[in-house]
Short mmCIF file of C-alpha atoms in Angstrom, two decimals:
data_model
loop_
_atom_site.label_atom_id
_atom_site.label_comp_id
_atom_site.label_asym_id
_atom_site.label_seq_id
_atom_site.Cartn_x
_atom_site.Cartn_y
_atom_site.Cartn_z
CA MET A 1 30.28 54.56 -124.34
CA LYS A 2 29.46 51.12 -125.72
CA ILE A 3 25.89 49.90 -125.34
CA GLY A 4 24.65 46.69 -126.94
CA SER A 5 22.39 47.11 -129.94
CA ASP A 6 19.78 44.83 -128.36
CA ILE A 7 19.58 47.11 -125.29
CA VAL A 8 19.32 50.20 -127.48
CA LYS A 9 16.52 48.51 -129.46
CA VAL A 10 14.53 47.80 -126.29
CA TYR A 11 14.89 51.34 -125.00
CA LYS A 12 14.10 52.76 -128.42
CA ASP A 13 10.81 50.85 -128.51
CA VAL A 14 9.99 52.02 -124.97
CA HIS A 15 10.83 55.63 -125.89
CA ILE A 16 8.72 55.58 -129.05
CA TRP A 17 5.59 54.02 -127.62
CA VAL A 18 5.64 55.90 -124.33
CA GLY A 19 6.14 59.12 -126.29
CA ILE A 20 3.27 58.33 -128.63
CA VAL A 21 0.91 57.60 -125.72
CA ALA A 22 1.78 60.74 -123.76
CA GLY A 23 3.04 63.13 -126.44
CA LEU A 24 -0.18 64.87 -127.46
CA MET A 25 -1.29 65.50 -123.88
CA LEU A 26 2.18 66.79 -123.02
CA PHE A 27 2.01 69.17 -125.98
CA VAL A 28 -1.07 70.81 -124.46
CA ALA A 29 0.56 70.89 -121.01
CA PHE A 30 3.77 72.50 -122.25
CA TYR A 31 2.16 75.01 -124.59
CA GLY A 32 -0.30 76.09 -121.89
CA GLY A 33 2.48 76.09 -119.29
CA ALA A 34 4.59 78.40 -121.45
CA ILE A 35 1.72 80.91 -121.58
CA THR A 36 1.18 80.75 -117.81
CA MET A 37 4.71 82.05 -117.25
CA PHE A 38 3.09 85.46 -117.78
CA GLU A 39 -0.18 84.64 -116.04
CA LYS A 40 -0.27 87.89 -114.06
CA PRO A 41 0.23 90.18 -117.08
CA LEU A 42 -2.43 88.13 -118.89
CA GLU A 43 -4.88 88.64 -116.00
CA ARG A 44 -4.27 92.38 -116.03
CA TRP A 45 -4.54 92.55 -119.82
CA ALA A 46 -7.81 90.60 -119.74
CA THR A 47 -9.62 92.36 -116.86
CA PRO A 48 -12.08 95.11 -117.89
CA PRO A 49 -11.48 98.57 -116.39
CA SER A 50 -13.23 99.41 -113.15
CA SER A 51 -15.98 102.05 -112.99
CA LEU A 52 -15.11 102.87 -109.39
CA ALA A 53 -13.57 106.15 -108.32
CA ALA A 54 -9.83 106.16 -107.71
CA PRO A 55 -8.83 104.19 -104.58
CA PRO A 56 -8.62 106.37 -101.46
CA PRO A 57 -5.26 106.66 -99.66
CA LEU A 58 -4.22 103.72 -97.50
CA GLU A 59 -4.76 105.94 -94.44
CA ARG A 60 -8.50 106.02 -95.23
CA ALA A 61 -8.75 102.23 -95.53
CA PRO A 62 -10.28 101.77 -92.01
CA GLU A 63 -13.06 104.21 -92.93
CA LEU A 64 -13.72 102.32 -96.16
CA VAL A 65 -13.66 98.93 -94.39
CA SER A 66 -16.22 100.19 -91.83
CA ALA A 67 -18.52 101.43 -94.60
CA VAL A 68 -18.24 98.12 -96.47
CA LEU A 69 -18.96 95.99 -93.38
CA ALA A 70 -21.95 98.15 -92.48
CA ALA A 71 -23.46 97.79 -95.96
CA HIS A 72 -22.27 94.24 -96.66
CA PRO A 73 -21.86 92.27 -93.41
CA GLU A 74 -20.98 89.11 -95.39
CA ALA A 75 -17.66 90.76 -96.31
CA ALA A 76 -16.48 90.36 -92.68
CA ARG A 77 -15.81 86.67 -93.32
CA HIS A 78 -12.92 87.48 -95.63
CA TYR A 79 -11.83 90.80 -97.09
CA LEU A 80 -8.68 92.33 -98.57
CA VAL A 81 -7.01 95.68 -98.14
CA MET A 82 -4.77 96.32 -101.13
CA VAL A 83 -1.55 98.28 -100.63
CA GLU A 84 -0.98 98.27 -104.39
CA THR A 85 -3.87 98.35 -106.86
CA ALA A 86 -3.83 97.13 -110.45
CA PRO A 87 -6.35 96.46 -113.26
CA ASP A 88 -7.08 93.00 -111.82
CA ALA A 89 -7.26 94.38 -108.24
CA PRO A 90 -8.71 97.85 -108.83
CA ALA A 91 -9.86 98.89 -105.33
CA ARG A 92 -8.45 99.54 -101.89
CA VAL A 93 -10.95 97.11 -100.30
CA MET A 94 -12.17 93.90 -101.94
CA TRP A 95 -14.01 90.77 -100.77
CA ARG A 96 -15.34 87.48 -102.06
CA VAL A 97 -18.68 85.76 -101.60
CA PRO A 98 -18.70 81.95 -102.13
CA GLY A 99 -20.75 80.78 -105.09
CA GLU A 100 -23.00 77.76 -105.44
CA ILE A 101 -20.25 75.80 -107.22
CA ARG A 102 -17.25 74.69 -105.18
CA ARG A 103 -14.18 76.91 -105.50
CA GLN A 104 -16.13 79.60 -107.34
CA PHE A 105 -16.47 83.07 -105.87
CA THR A 106 -18.09 86.35 -106.72
CA GLU A 107 -15.60 89.14 -106.13
CA TYR A 108 -16.54 92.70 -105.17
CA ALA A 109 -14.60 95.95 -104.86
CA ALA A 110 -15.39 99.21 -103.07
CA SER A 111 -14.38 102.86 -103.10
CA PHE A 112 -15.71 106.30 -102.19
CA ASP A 113 -17.22 108.52 -104.86
CA ALA A 114 -16.53 112.25 -105.12
CA ASP A 115 -19.21 112.95 -102.45
CA GLY A 116 -17.74 110.41 -100.02
CA LYS A 117 -20.49 107.84 -100.58
CA LEU A 118 -19.73 104.13 -100.79
CA GLN A 119 -19.37 102.67 -104.28
CA VAL A 120 -19.49 98.90 -104.84
CA GLU A 121 -19.08 96.92 -108.03
CA ARG A 122 -18.63 93.31 -109.01
CA VAL A 123 -15.12 92.62 -110.29
CA ARG A 124 -15.34 90.94 -113.68
CA LYS A 125 -11.88 89.45 -113.79
CA THR A 126 -11.74 87.46 -117.03
CA PRO A 127 -10.82 83.87 -116.14
CA VAL A 128 -8.86 83.13 -119.32
CA ALA A 129 -5.54 82.84 -117.48
CA GLN A 130 -7.09 80.38 -115.03
CA LEU A 131 -8.52 78.34 -117.91
CA ILE A 132 -5.12 78.02 -119.60
CA ASP A 133 -3.52 77.10 -116.28
CA THR A 134 -6.18 74.43 -115.73
CA LEU A 135 -5.60 73.01 -119.22
CA HIS A 136 -1.90 72.95 -118.41
CA GLN A 137 -2.50 71.13 -115.11
CA HIS A 138 -5.01 68.68 -116.60
CA VAL A 139 -2.93 68.00 -119.77
CA GLY A 140 -5.87 69.29 -121.80
CA LEU A 141 -8.40 66.75 -120.49
CA PRO A 142 -11.97 68.04 -119.88
CA PHE A 143 -12.55 65.82 -116.83
CA PRO A 144 -13.10 66.64 -113.13
CA ASP A 145 -10.04 67.77 -111.23
CA VAL A 146 -9.46 64.53 -109.31
CA VAL A 147 -9.59 62.45 -112.51
CA SER A 148 -7.47 64.79 -114.61
CA ARG A 149 -4.80 65.20 -111.93
CA ASN A 150 -4.37 61.46 -111.50
CA MET A 151 -4.14 61.03 -115.26
CA MET A 152 -1.63 63.89 -115.35
CA GLY A 153 0.45 62.01 -112.79
CA VAL A 154 0.43 58.88 -114.95
CA VAL A 155 1.39 60.93 -118.01
CA ALA A 156 4.23 62.53 -116.02
CA LEU A 157 5.54 59.10 -115.04
CA LEU A 158 5.43 58.01 -118.69
CA TYR A 159 7.16 61.26 -119.57
CA ALA A 160 10.02 60.45 -117.16
CA VAL A 161 10.35 56.97 -118.68
CA ALA A 162 10.50 58.49 -122.18
CA LEU A 163 13.23 60.91 -121.06
CA VAL A 164 15.43 58.20 -119.56
CA SER A 165 14.96 55.78 -122.45
CA GLY A 166 15.60 58.56 -124.98
CA VAL A 167 18.91 59.45 -123.36
CA ILE A 168 20.00 55.80 -123.37
CA VAL A 169 19.10 55.47 -127.06
CA LEU A 170 21.09 58.58 -127.93
CA LEU A 171 24.18 57.82 -125.82
CA PRO A 172 26.07 55.80 -128.48
CA THR A 173 25.94 58.71 -130.94
CA LEU A 174 25.61 61.62 -128.51
CA VAL A 175 28.76 63.56 -129.44
CA LYS A 176 28.31 63.08 -133.17
CA ASP A 177 24.59 63.85 -133.39
CA LEU A 178 24.02 66.43 -130.63
CA PHE A 179 24.30 69.62 -132.70
CA ALA A 180 23.94 68.08 -136.13
CA LEU A 181 21.16 69.47 -138.31
CA ARG A 182 21.20 67.74 -141.66
CA VAL A 183 18.82 69.58 -143.95
CA GLY A 184 18.09 67.86 -147.21
CA ARG A 185 15.82 65.35 -148.87
CA ASN A 186 15.85 63.04 -145.87
CA ILE A 187 13.07 64.70 -143.85
CA LYS A 188 13.11 62.04 -141.17
CA ARG A 189 16.82 62.64 -140.48
CA MET A 190 16.26 66.40 -140.18
CA TRP A 191 13.38 65.99 -137.69
CA LEU A 192 15.46 63.45 -135.74
CA ASP A 193 18.31 65.96 -135.43
CA VAL A 194 15.91 68.67 -134.24
CA HIS A 195 14.25 66.28 -131.80
CA ASN A 196 17.56 65.07 -130.34
CA ALA A 197 18.99 68.57 -129.96
CA LEU A 198 15.85 69.87 -128.23
CA GLY A 199 15.73 66.85 -125.93
CA ILE A 200 19.36 66.87 -124.80
CA VAL A 201 19.79 70.65 -124.44
CA SER A 202 16.62 70.99 -122.33
CA LEU A 203 17.00 67.66 -120.50
CA PRO A 204 17.49 69.18 -117.00
CA PHE A 205 14.36 71.30 -117.48
CA HIS A 206 12.34 68.26 -118.58
CA LEU A 207 13.56 66.14 -115.67
CA VAL A 208 12.49 68.89 -113.27
CA MET A 209 9.07 69.13 -114.94
CA ALA A 210 8.52 65.36 -114.88
CA LEU A 211 9.49 65.00 -111.22
CA THR A 212 7.51 68.00 -109.98
CA CYS A 213 4.42 67.01 -112.00
CA VAL A 214 4.41 63.60 -110.31
CA ILE A 215 4.62 65.31 -106.90
CA PHE A 216 1.80 67.72 -107.75
CA ALA A 217 -0.45 64.96 -109.10
CA PHE A 218 -0.02 62.67 -106.12
CA HIS A 219 0.46 65.28 -103.39
CA ASP A 220 -2.43 63.94 -101.29
CA PRO A 221 -0.76 60.54 -100.76
CA VAL A 222 2.55 62.37 -100.22
CA TYR A 223 0.96 64.54 -97.52
CA ALA A 224 -0.58 61.45 -95.91
CA LEU A 225 2.86 59.82 -95.75
CA GLN A 226 4.41 63.08 -94.55
CA ASP A 227 1.72 63.25 -91.87
CA LYS A 228 2.89 59.92 -90.44
CA ILE A 229 6.68 60.23 -90.85
CA VAL A 230 7.66 63.91 -90.61
CA TYR A 231 5.09 65.33 -88.20
CA PRO A 232 4.63 63.13 -85.10
CA ASN A 233 1.41 64.92 -84.14
CA GLY A 234 0.11 65.16 -87.69
CA ILE A 235 0.25 68.16 -90.00
CA GLN A 236 -1.18 71.16 -88.15
CA TRP A 237 -2.66 73.02 -91.09
CA GLY A 238 -2.25 76.62 -89.93
CA GLU A 239 -2.74 75.71 -86.25
CA GLU A 240 0.90 75.49 -85.16
CA HIS A 241 1.41 79.19 -85.81
CA ALA A 242 -2.08 80.58 -85.23
CA PRO A 243 -2.01 84.06 -83.67
CA ALA A 244 -2.78 84.36 -79.97
CA GLN A 245 -6.14 85.63 -78.77
CA PRO A 246 -5.97 89.41 -79.13
CA THR A 247 -6.06 91.63 -76.09
CA ASN A 248 -7.20 94.68 -78.10
CA SER A 249 -10.61 94.83 -79.70
CA THR A 250 -9.56 96.91 -82.70
CA PRO A 251 -6.99 95.84 -85.27
CA LEU A 252 -4.22 98.19 -86.27
CA PRO A 253 -4.94 100.38 -89.30
CA PRO A 254 -3.41 99.09 -92.56
CA ALA A 255 -0.96 102.00 -92.81
CA GLU A 256 0.46 101.10 -89.38
CA LEU A 257 0.46 97.40 -90.26
CA LEU A 258 2.45 98.20 -93.39
CA ARG A 259 4.99 100.15 -91.33
CA ARG A 260 5.45 97.30 -88.85
CA VAL A 261 5.71 94.64 -91.56
CA ASN A 262 8.35 96.73 -93.34
CA GLU A 263 10.31 96.97 -90.10
CA GLN A 264 10.30 93.18 -89.68
CA LEU A 265 10.78 92.33 -93.37
CA PRO A 266 12.62 95.24 -95.00
CA ALA A 267 13.19 93.36 -98.29
CA PHE A 268 9.59 92.13 -98.54
CA HIS A 269 7.50 94.21 -100.96
CA VAL A 270 3.93 94.19 -99.61
CA TYR A 271 1.04 93.86 -102.09
CA GLY A 272 -1.82 93.73 -99.61
CA PHE A 273 -3.41 92.32 -96.45
CA SER A 274 -6.26 89.85 -96.08
CA PHE A 275 -8.45 89.51 -92.98
CA GLU A 276 -10.65 86.59 -91.97
CA GLN A 277 -12.95 85.93 -89.05
CA HIS A 278 -12.09 82.65 -87.32
CA GLU A 279 -13.74 81.50 -84.09
CA GLY A 280 -14.54 85.03 -83.01
CA ARG A 281 -11.15 86.58 -83.73
CA LEU A 282 -9.66 88.34 -86.72
CA GLU A 283 -6.75 86.61 -88.46
CA GLY A 284 -4.55 88.17 -91.09
CA ARG A 285 -2.26 87.28 -93.96
CA VAL A 286 0.20 89.54 -95.71
CA THR A 287 0.97 89.01 -99.38
CA GLY A 288 3.99 90.31 -101.26
CA LEU A 289 7.32 89.33 -102.74
CA ASP A 290 10.97 89.20 -101.76
CA ILE A 291 12.79 89.04 -105.09
CA ARG A 292 15.82 87.41 -103.48
CA TYR A 293 13.98 84.10 -103.13
CA GLY A 294 11.93 81.78 -105.28
CA THR A 295 8.31 81.41 -104.27
CA ARG A 296 5.78 78.62 -103.91
CA ALA A 297 3.26 80.60 -105.94
CA ARG A 298 4.17 82.04 -109.33
CA THR A 299 4.32 85.70 -108.40
CA TYR A 300 3.95 86.15 -104.65
CA SER A 301 4.51 84.83 -101.12
CA SER A 302 2.15 85.09 -98.18
CA THR A 303 2.15 84.33 -94.47
CA HIS A 304 0.15 84.91 -91.28
CA PHE A 305 0.44 88.04 -89.19
CA ASP A 306 -1.32 89.30 -86.09
CA PRO A 307 -3.62 92.19 -87.13
CA TYR A 308 -3.66 93.49 -83.54
CA THR A 309 0.11 93.75 -83.05
CA GLY A 310 1.49 93.58 -86.60
CA GLU A 311 3.78 90.67 -85.65
CA VAL A 312 4.58 88.54 -88.71
CA ASP A 313 4.88 84.76 -88.58
CA THR A 314 7.76 84.28 -91.01
CA HIS A 315 7.91 80.47 -91.10
CA ASP A 316 6.00 80.34 -94.43
CA LEU A 317 8.28 82.83 -96.19
CA PRO A 318 11.23 81.76 -98.38
CA GLY A 319 14.46 82.57 -96.62
CA HIS A 320 12.86 81.90 -93.21
CA MET A 321 11.67 78.29 -93.69
CA ASP A 322 13.07 75.20 -92.02
CA ASP A 323 14.93 72.64 -94.12
CA TRP A 324 11.89 70.48 -94.90
CA ASP A 325 9.68 73.37 -96.00
CA THR A 326 12.57 74.80 -98.02
CA ALA A 327 12.82 71.50 -99.90
CA VAL A 328 9.06 71.48 -100.56
CA ASN A 329 9.21 75.11 -101.69
CA ALA A 330 11.98 74.17 -104.14
CA PHE A 331 9.63 71.80 -106.00
CA PHE A 332 7.15 74.62 -106.63
CA MET A 333 9.85 77.17 -107.37
CA LEU A 334 11.55 74.98 -109.98
CA HIS A 335 8.27 74.04 -111.65
CA PHE A 336 6.83 77.56 -111.80
CA GLY A 337 10.08 79.34 -112.61
CA SER A 338 9.29 81.73 -109.75
CA PHE A 339 12.90 82.78 -109.21
CA GLY A 340 15.25 85.07 -111.06
CA GLY A 341 12.55 87.49 -112.18
CA ASN A 342 11.58 88.07 -115.81
CA THR A 343 14.83 86.60 -117.13
CA VAL A 344 13.87 83.15 -115.85
CA ARG A 345 10.24 83.63 -116.95
CA TRP A 346 11.32 84.28 -120.53
CA MET A 347 13.70 81.32 -120.36
CA TYR A 348 10.92 79.05 -119.09
CA LEU A 349 8.60 80.39 -121.80
CA LEU A 350 11.09 79.40 -124.49
CA LEU A 351 11.81 76.04 -122.84
CA GLY A 352 8.07 75.37 -122.61
CA LEU A 353 7.58 76.09 -126.31
CA ALA A 354 10.64 73.97 -127.12
CA GLY A 355 9.10 71.18 -125.04
CA ALA A 356 5.88 71.35 -127.06
CA MET A 357 8.02 71.21 -130.21
CA LEU A 358 9.83 68.17 -128.79
CA PHE A 359 6.61 66.18 -128.52
CA TYR A 360 5.39 67.34 -131.92
CA THR A 361 8.64 66.32 -133.63
CA GLY A 362 8.52 63.00 -131.78
CA ASN A 363 5.19 62.21 -133.41
CA LEU A 364 6.49 63.36 -136.78
CA LEU A 365 9.40 60.94 -136.46
CA TRP A 366 7.06 58.07 -135.69
CA LEU A 367 4.90 58.94 -138.68
CA GLU A 368 7.87 59.15 -141.05
CA SER A 369 9.29 55.86 -139.75
CA ARG A 370 6.00 54.08 -140.48
CA ARG A 371 6.59 54.32 -144.19
CA ARG A 372 7.40 50.81 -145.33
CA LYS A 373 10.62 50.20 -147.13
CA GLU A 374 10.00 50.37 -150.84
CA ARG A 375 10.64 47.26 -152.83
CA GLY A 376 11.67 48.09 -156.36
CA THR A 377 9.46 50.84 -157.67
CA ALA A 378 6.31 49.85 -155.80
CA PRO A 379 4.77 52.70 -153.84
CA VAL A 380 4.17 52.46 -150.12
CA VAL A 381 0.60 52.32 -148.86
CA GLN A 382 0.20 54.04 -145.50
CA LYS A 383 -1.72 52.14 -142.84
CA ARG A 384 -4.96 53.55 -141.51
CA SER A 385 -3.45 53.74 -138.01
CA THR A 386 -0.66 55.93 -139.37
CA ARG A 387 -3.12 58.32 -141.00
CA VAL A 388 -5.23 58.46 -137.83
CA MET A 389 -2.17 59.35 -135.76
CA ALA A 390 -1.15 62.00 -138.31
CA ASN A 391 -4.63 63.54 -138.14
CA LEU A 392 -4.57 63.50 -134.33
CA THR A 393 -1.09 65.03 -134.23
CA VAL A 394 -2.14 67.93 -136.44
CA GLY A 395 -5.61 68.36 -134.96
CA VAL A 396 -4.70 68.17 -131.27
CA SER A 397 -1.49 70.24 -131.49
CA LEU A 398 -2.78 73.00 -133.75
CA GLY A 399 -6.26 72.84 -132.20
CA CYS A 400 -4.68 73.57 -128.82
CA VAL A 401 -2.76 76.55 -130.24
CA ALA A 402 -5.76 77.92 -132.14
CA GLY A 403 -8.14 77.38 -129.21
CA MET A 404 -5.95 79.23 -126.75
CA SER A 405 -5.42 82.12 -129.15
CA ALA A 406 -9.16 82.33 -129.82
CA THR A 407 -10.19 82.40 -126.17
CA ILE A 408 -7.49 84.97 -125.30
CA ALA A 409 -8.57 87.22 -128.18
CA ALA A 410 -12.20 86.98 -126.98
CA THR A 411 -11.35 88.51 -123.59
CA LYS A 412 -11.70 92.06 -124.91
CA TRP A 413 -15.15 91.40 -126.37
CA LEU A 414 -17.02 89.05 -124.01
CA PRO A 415 -17.41 91.07 -120.75
CA ALA A 416 -19.70 93.62 -122.40
CA ARG A 417 -21.88 90.89 -123.90
CA VAL A 418 -22.14 87.78 -121.69
CA ALA A 419 -22.65 87.02 -118.01
CA ASP A 420 -20.86 83.69 -117.45
CA LEU A 421 -17.36 84.50 -118.67
CA ALA A 422 -15.81 81.22 -117.48
CA ALA A 423 -18.32 79.11 -119.42
CA TRP A 424 -17.83 81.17 -122.58
CA HIS A 425 -14.04 81.02 -122.47
CA GLU A 426 -14.07 77.29 -121.88
CA GLY A 427 -16.66 76.84 -124.62
CA ILE A 428 -14.63 78.85 -127.14
CA TYR A 429 -11.46 76.87 -126.45
CA PHE A 430 -13.05 73.43 -126.69
CA ALA A 431 -15.17 74.41 -129.71
CA VAL A 432 -12.09 75.51 -131.69
CA PHE A 433 -10.08 72.54 -130.39
CA THR A 434 -12.77 70.03 -131.40
CA LEU A 435 -13.37 71.63 -134.79
CA ALA A 436 -9.64 71.56 -135.53
CA ILE A 437 -9.51 67.83 -134.86
CA ALA A 438 -12.61 67.28 -136.99
CA TRP A 439 -11.09 69.38 -139.79
CA SER A 440 -7.86 67.38 -139.74
CA PHE A 441 -9.81 64.15 -140.17
CA LEU A 442 -12.01 65.67 -142.85
CA ARG A 443 -9.19 67.18 -144.90
CA GLY A 444 -6.38 64.83 -143.93
CA ALA A 445 -3.14 65.68 -142.16
CA ALA A 446 -1.38 66.93 -145.28
CA ARG A 447 -3.93 69.60 -146.25
CA SER A 448 -5.12 70.50 -142.76
CA ALA A 449 -1.61 71.15 -141.40
CA ALA A 450 -1.12 74.29 -143.50
CA GLU A 451 -4.77 75.33 -143.20
CA LEU A 452 -4.84 75.06 -139.41
CA LEU A 453 -1.54 76.91 -139.16
CA TRP A 454 -3.14 79.75 -141.12
CA LEU A 455 -6.00 79.64 -138.61
CA CYS A 456 -3.50 79.78 -135.73
CA ALA A 457 -1.85 82.82 -137.30
CA ALA A 458 -5.20 84.58 -137.82
CA LEU A 459 -6.49 83.91 -134.30
CA THR A 460 -3.15 84.89 -132.74
CA LEU A 461 -3.15 88.12 -134.76
CA ALA A 462 -6.63 88.78 -133.33
CA ILE A 463 -5.04 89.20 -129.87
CA PRO A 464 -3.15 92.46 -130.57
CA LEU A 465 -5.94 93.57 -132.91
CA SER A 466 -8.38 93.24 -130.00
CA SER A 467 -6.14 95.49 -127.91
CA LEU A 468 -6.04 97.95 -130.82
CA ALA A 469 -9.84 97.84 -130.97
CA GLY A 470 -9.81 98.65 -127.25
CA VAL A 471 -7.69 101.74 -127.88
CA TRP A 472 -10.41 102.97 -130.23
CA GLY A 473 -13.25 101.74 -127.98
CA VAL A 474 -14.81 99.52 -130.65
CA GLY A 475 -17.81 97.45 -129.54
CA GLY A 476 -17.29 97.83 -125.81
CA THR A 477 -13.64 96.72 -125.89
CA TRP A 478 -10.93 98.35 -123.80
CA ASN A 479 -7.19 98.55 -123.36
CA HIS A 480 -5.13 99.22 -120.23
CA ALA A 481 -2.29 101.58 -121.05
CA GLY A 482 1.01 99.86 -120.27
CA ALA A 483 -0.63 96.72 -118.79
CA GLY A 484 -0.07 93.37 -120.49
CA TRP A 485 2.02 94.69 -123.38
CA VAL A 486 4.00 91.44 -123.24
CA ILE A 487 0.84 89.59 -124.36
CA ASP A 488 0.40 91.73 -127.48
CA LEU A 489 4.13 91.61 -128.27
CA SER A 490 4.38 87.82 -127.92
CA ALA A 491 1.29 87.28 -130.07
CA THR A 492 2.59 89.64 -132.77
CA VAL A 493 5.93 87.81 -132.89
CA ALA A 494 4.19 84.42 -133.10
CA VAL A 495 2.13 85.30 -136.20
CA PRO A 496 4.98 85.24 -138.78
CA VAL A 497 6.32 82.08 -137.13
CA PHE A 498 3.02 80.30 -137.76
CA LEU A 499 2.92 81.60 -141.34
CA LEU A 500 6.48 80.40 -141.98
CA ILE A 501 5.69 76.91 -140.66
CA ALA A 502 2.52 76.90 -142.76
CA ALA A 503 4.54 77.71 -145.88
CA HIS A 504 6.95 74.85 -145.17
CA SER A 505 4.03 72.50 -144.49
CA ARG A 506 2.42 73.40 -147.80
CA ARG A 507 5.72 72.96 -149.62
CA ARG A 508 6.11 69.54 -148.04
CA MET A 509 2.58 68.65 -149.14
CA MET A 510 3.16 69.76 -152.75
CA LYS A 511 6.70 68.48 -153.32
CA GLY A 512 7.17 65.66 -150.81
CA HIS A 513 7.02 61.93 -151.44
CA ALA A 514 3.70 60.95 -153.00
CA ASP A 515 3.38 57.93 -150.71
CA SER A 516 4.05 59.93 -147.51
CA VAL A 517 1.32 60.51 -144.97
CA TRP A 518 1.98 64.21 -145.59
CA SER A 519 0.99 63.97 -149.24
CA PRO A 520 -2.63 64.61 -150.29
CA ARG A 521 -2.15 62.47 -153.38
CA THR A 522 -3.75 59.06 -153.33
CA VAL A 523 -1.39 56.15 -153.84
CA PRO A 524 -3.09 53.24 -155.60
CA LEU A 525 -2.92 49.84 -154.00
CA PRO A 526 -0.38 47.53 -155.67
CA PRO A 527 -1.92 44.84 -157.87
#
């Protein structure tokens, strides 16, 4: 395919500068997004064990609900009956009480002790998975949700422009350069080959991410437009399918509800039921998963049901949606990788890490290309802007990695020591992230690259070591047998990878070009 060199030059400039503007934020988004592919195992791994007695059988759930509502009337507003319990949902009956801050809740769980008396405890679910997901959604920005989401939408649009312009730039040499990896003295050529291969091979994934991120960021205007065009009477949020006024005064027991739901949805694996008081009547939702379909949420689907008859409203469930809702569901499904089970989750994890590498190598290419062409034997003097970008590339990228490892490792130690877990986890991440950036400016990109990679390896190693400390019960730590093993395994595998990259970074620092931004040696100004 023949494309004029002037057109390629224009698109190359667009690709470079758009990538530079958005690349560091996209690194945080993709690295955090890769971790969230196993958000549920991370939640289970990070939640301290419950002190409650073992959950009573589902058949005794009505008795437990009655005891909870008698002792805690506020639970009647919204409570859960769990069919399946887990470390992050340890009781048969749970409920939430709204906090003073919007969208924050205090969660409680209940059981019966050996004497049949009501036990209640506050669930201390460690919010580290939510923090990483928020960093992923906000492209690492510590701003309010409305600001960060709009900025994320702009970054996603820039990301789409960079993808299209990058493909156009590569088209003239696509066949020749796609799988080429020329390792040698020309470092820039090697990074270009890596960058091109990662970009082209994962292009469909990146196009899906760019498109869905734009939709997520600007979903309010999309809903407003949808309200006018698709729904003639406006979007009826939950009203179109609200259950009828019950004729019975007592809801069916959960065991009977489970039987009736299984009859209507034989392939739907029920996790639990939630009940909410609304205008004097009890409304219900059933949560579970049908593995045959992708889901709007990462790990579950949910829909309304009538708690008095057990009749399920299936319009919200994949496989039962109309064409429009199926299309909307596809956006979420493709973004979250919530289809195909663990095979797709591992694939999305690897694609997410490859995406982070794509943005990192893009910045490396820009930095290498800034070196001025040597004239004779005169050394090249790097511009201050180039050194600043090198420091930011190292500090932001490795600070993100180190910060996330540090706050994950802290999950086994904090619950026994602090009250506000969310504030501590956020503080740990941003403290490590900020210090990494400061260190890269203090030491320079060349020295700090290897040093921060060592820090990443050490903090990532602290994750499985914290689980090991929990096995031995050191300092109030804990470990759930068989829960979250994928977290420890992934962290253990990552450690030698960080050490290997650190060794290559140090070798580049010691033996690379003296006038490179990656050299710690000072190049004197020409006379």
